[in-house]
Amino acid sequence: MQISRKRYREFALGTVGALAFMLLFAIVTPAVYAANSRTPVTSSHAHVATVLFGVQKSRINATSAPSTIAFAFQVTSTVPAESITLPRLTQPLSATVTPSDTAPIAAEATVTSTTAPATPASDQLTPTADTATESESALDAEYAGPIEGTVIANRTELNVRFFVEGATYQLDPQRSVGLSLPRGTAVLNLFNCDAALPESQAGCYWDPYLLDRDNFYEIVRGADAGKVASLTLQNAGTPLGNQILVQNRTGKREPVFYQGETFELPPSTVHEFTTATDAPAIFYLRSCLELSDRTVCEWAPANANPGYYYALKEMTINGALPGSLIHTVSLDPIFSDQGGPLETAPQLVCQLQVPVLNVRSGPGLEYQIISKIRSSDQQFATVLVVGRDPSSQWLAVDDRVAAGGWVTGSSSFVQCNGDIASLPEAEVKNGELAPTPIPAPAVAEETAPAPAPEAPAEETAPPTQPAPLSIPAGQALIIVNNGFDQQIRFTLDQVYRVELGPSEFDLQPGDSISLLVYPGQIAFSASTPWRGLSGNADFTIEEKESRTLWVVFVPDPDNSGRWLLQY
């Protein structure tokens, strides 16, 4: 049978169309199934968590075994190409958070997990600390300070007003404040009605309460506490057995993921979470790695017990990469389910007053340098200290900064947010001593050298130490050392020098030079490109005298922000 050319062409086109439809069906069906399934299409024990910079958009992807999670971050960046590997996330949640005090990050995240109850919805995976309205942001700024000392929390929806130690305070609804009381006890007078009402309002008056320094108090409705007054002050205590109370002490709006929902906690507020009474609850808190102008965040799990009161705190430590910082948020218990406040180990946060601070293996200059804490060009770094030596001149740092590390407690190098004497005495864990330095040749008076015995002509003379530097009559010697952690330019005018040569000397940290000068009044200057610091100084030196100068810059103790030249 003969088939016409037209019918043949129609048959061929139909066959090709059917094959194309079958191929498309074979490709789309698994993708649609995977998109609507909680089971990843691929399951691999390999983990990839690398941020690639240098392109307009970079992505972190990970696929994991069914017991973990596949997640993705997207970060906007225009900096040179570089990669950072993040630790593997072993809990079924991950996301990107953009804190309000860091560079903006355009973020998106996707989650797939075989554990259905812990899988958040897509609109809960991009928590951001900058979702407040303009009025809420202004209110947050008023409560951005630290919540420490004697804490007063307004647990009502009313504005409250109280008077203590000569100052009047007004707390907005659900906000808290930390008071620094000068004495062990103080009297707080609380206006027991809404602060918007006049003092002449019937039934409104000032109630006195006794405060203990560094205690935690709450202002609640009188009816809730069995009192007649509208408002009353009471000691904060243990929440109900099925409740977890969390007070945000980070100083900023903080997202928290709990039981499939993202909660945004304004600064200084207390939030009540309901949970089962027979098992710990799991919260997911922000953990970020910051390097230059880039910040990458993920959720980190934190266990919380029912019947506990927690403080939500943020800590910043130096990362393993040079110039990197790690910001972690934690839940620190305040009150336990046993009804009493928890004793927490004393610790202080100290701010560096110098660009770089050495961390040593023990409390003294004789111990080995095991790490360094570096400040940025914009602000000084901070360090968490947990102990001291018996003299309080050296401070033990938290092991997350450097295991067994110590830093100087001198106020010229660190300023701490509390009394150093309140820290416990810490034991030396590392104790590795620094190498014994080779002493420099001593400067001796000019004397006639003793004749050396002649050695046989065929015998090779043994190597000798350099001869001590002598100071000729009518001259003096200065030895200039750079004791600063940045380059210093030392300038000495030629009029003071015996030998001809340059007037300016660039000294790297630890460098030194020796210069012969004429005795009398010597004036010099020093400068550094770090912060553009400079200064002038002078001193008097006698004939044949040797003077060692350690040139450094230190912050002015008057807290003016100025720096002083010392030698």
PDB file of N, CA and C in Angstrom, residues 239-245 258-259 272-283 304-308 310:
ATOM      1  N   PRO A 239       8.504  30.260  86.919  1.00  0.00           N
ATOM      2  CA  PRO A 239       7.239  30.228  86.173  1.00  0.00           C
ATOM      3  C   PRO A 239       6.489  28.924  86.446  1.00  0.00           C
ATOM      4  N   LEU A 240       5.287  28.806  85.880  1.00  0.00           N
ATOM      5  CA  LEU A 240       4.496  27.593  86.033  1.00  0.00           C
ATOM      6  C   LEU A 240       5.220  26.399  85.425  1.00  0.00           C
ATOM      7  N   GLY A 241       4.817  25.205  85.808  1.00  0.00           N
ATOM      8  CA  GLY A 241       5.514  23.997  85.365  1.00  0.00           C
ATOM      9  C   GLY A 241       5.450  23.758  83.883  1.00  0.00           C
ATOM     10  N   ASN A 242       4.456  24.318  83.194  1.00  0.00           N
ATOM     11  CA  ASN A 242       4.366  24.132  81.743  1.00  0.00           C
ATOM     12  C   ASN A 242       4.771  25.390  80.984  1.00  0.00           C
ATOM     13  N   GLN A 243       5.490  26.301  81.653  1.00  0.00           N
ATOM     14  CA  GLN A 243       5.907  27.542  81.027  1.00  0.00           C
ATOM     15  C   GLN A 243       7.429  27.662  81.013  1.00  0.00           C
ATOM     16  N   ILE A 244       7.928  28.365  80.004  1.00  0.00           N
ATOM     17  CA  ILE A 244       9.321  28.787  79.932  1.00  0.00           C
ATOM     18  C   ILE A 244       9.301  30.290  79.676  1.00  0.00           C
ATOM     19  N   LEU A 245       9.894  31.061  80.575  1.00  0.00           N
ATOM     20  CA  LEU A 245       9.958  32.510  80.415  1.00  0.00           C
ATOM     21  C   LEU A 245      11.331  32.907  79.889  1.00  0.00           C
ATOM     22  N   TYR A 258      10.624  28.319  67.611  1.00  0.00           N
ATOM     23  CA  TYR A 258      10.193  27.364  68.620  1.00  0.00           C
ATOM     24  C   TYR A 258       8.891  26.721  68.178  1.00  0.00           C
ATOM     25  N   GLN A 259       8.850  25.394  68.182  1.00  0.00           N
ATOM     26  CA  GLN A 259       7.666  24.605  67.852  1.00  0.00           C
ATOM     27  C   GLN A 259       7.018  25.055  66.537  1.00  0.00           C
ATOM     28  N   GLU A 272       6.445  34.507  77.256  1.00  0.00           N
ATOM     29  CA  GLU A 272       6.040  33.244  77.864  1.00  0.00           C
ATOM     30  C   GLU A 272       5.846  32.189  76.777  1.00  0.00           C
ATOM     31  N   PHE A 273       6.523  31.057  76.920  1.00  0.00           N
ATOM     32  CA  PHE A 273       6.364  29.934  76.005  1.00  0.00           C
ATOM     33  C   PHE A 273       5.730  28.776  76.772  1.00  0.00           C
ATOM     34  N   THR A 274       4.780  28.124  76.136  1.00  0.00           N
ATOM     35  CA  THR A 274       4.107  26.970  76.742  1.00  0.00           C
ATOM     36  C   THR A 274       4.702  25.686  76.171  1.00  0.00           C
ATOM     37  N   THR A 275       4.907  24.705  77.043  1.00  0.00           N
ATOM     38  CA  THR A 275       5.520  23.454  76.616  1.00  0.00           C
ATOM     39  C   THR A 275       4.983  22.312  77.468  1.00  0.00           C
ATOM     40  N   ALA A 276       5.375  21.105  77.096  1.00  0.00           N
ATOM     41  CA  ALA A 276       5.026  19.947  77.914  1.00  0.00           C
ATOM     42  C   ALA A 276       5.843  19.957  79.196  1.00  0.00           C
ATOM     43  N   THR A 277       5.318  19.367  80.245  1.00  0.00           N
ATOM     44  CA  THR A 277       5.994  19.409  81.543  1.00  0.00           C
ATOM     45  C   THR A 277       6.988  18.282  81.748  1.00  0.00           C
ATOM     46  N   ASP A 278       7.021  17.312  80.845  1.00  0.00           N
ATOM     47  CA  ASP A 278       7.836  16.124  81.086  1.00  0.00           C
ATOM     48  C   ASP A 278       9.022  15.991  80.151  1.00  0.00           C
ATOM     49  N   ALA A 279       9.340  17.028  79.368  1.00  0.00           N
ATOM     50  CA  ALA A 279      10.454  16.908  78.429  1.00  0.00           C
ATOM     51  C   ALA A 279      11.049  18.280  78.165  1.00  0.00           C
ATOM     52  N   PRO A 280      12.369  18.345  77.945  1.00  0.00           N
ATOM     53  CA  PRO A 280      12.984  19.627  77.596  1.00  0.00           C
ATOM     54  C   PRO A 280      12.472  20.131  76.244  1.00  0.00           C
ATOM     55  N   ALA A 281      12.416  21.429  76.113  1.00  0.00           N
ATOM     56  CA  ALA A 281      12.012  22.056  74.855  1.00  0.00           C
ATOM     57  C   ALA A 281      13.256  22.454  74.085  1.00  0.00           C
ATOM     58  N   ILE A 282      13.133  22.482  72.760  1.00  0.00           N
ATOM     59  CA  ILE A 282      14.259  22.857  71.904  1.00  0.00           C
ATOM     60  C   ILE A 282      13.940  24.180  71.228  1.00  0.00           C
ATOM     61  N   PHE A 283      14.780  25.170  71.489  1.00  0.00           N
ATOM     62  CA  PHE A 283      14.710  26.460  70.812  1.00  0.00           C
ATOM     63  C   PHE A 283      15.825  26.507  69.774  1.00  0.00           C
ATOM     64  N   ALA A 304      15.883  23.924  76.663  1.00  0.00           N
ATOM     65  CA  ALA A 304      15.320  24.696  77.773  1.00  0.00           C
ATOM     66  C   ALA A 304      14.379  23.792  78.557  1.00  0.00           C
ATOM     67  N   ASN A 305      14.381  23.955  79.871  1.00  0.00           N
ATOM     68  CA  ASN A 305      13.566  23.112  80.743  1.00  0.00           C
ATOM     69  C   ASN A 305      12.286  23.838  81.135  1.00  0.00           C
ATOM     70  N   PRO A 306      11.156  23.145  81.188  1.00  0.00           N
ATOM     71  CA  PRO A 306       9.911  23.757  81.667  1.00  0.00           C
ATOM     72  C   PRO A 306      10.048  24.170  83.123  1.00  0.00           C
ATOM     73  N   GLY A 307       9.405  25.287  83.472  1.00  0.00           N
ATOM     74  CA  GLY A 307       9.500  25.790  84.831  1.00  0.00           C
ATOM     75  C   GLY A 307      10.737  26.623  85.088  1.00  0.00           C
ATOM     76  N   TYR A 308      11.484  27.000  84.019  1.00  0.00           N
ATOM     77  CA  TYR A 308      12.694  27.803  84.163  1.00  0.00           C
ATOM     78  C   TYR A 308      12.468  29.199  83.579  1.00  0.00           C
ATOM     79  N   TYR A 310      14.656  32.200  81.770  1.00  0.00           N
ATOM     80  CA  TYR A 310      15.921  32.336  81.063  1.00  0.00           C
ATOM     81  C   TYR A 310      16.162  33.784  80.635  1.00  0.00           C
TER      82      TYR A 310
END
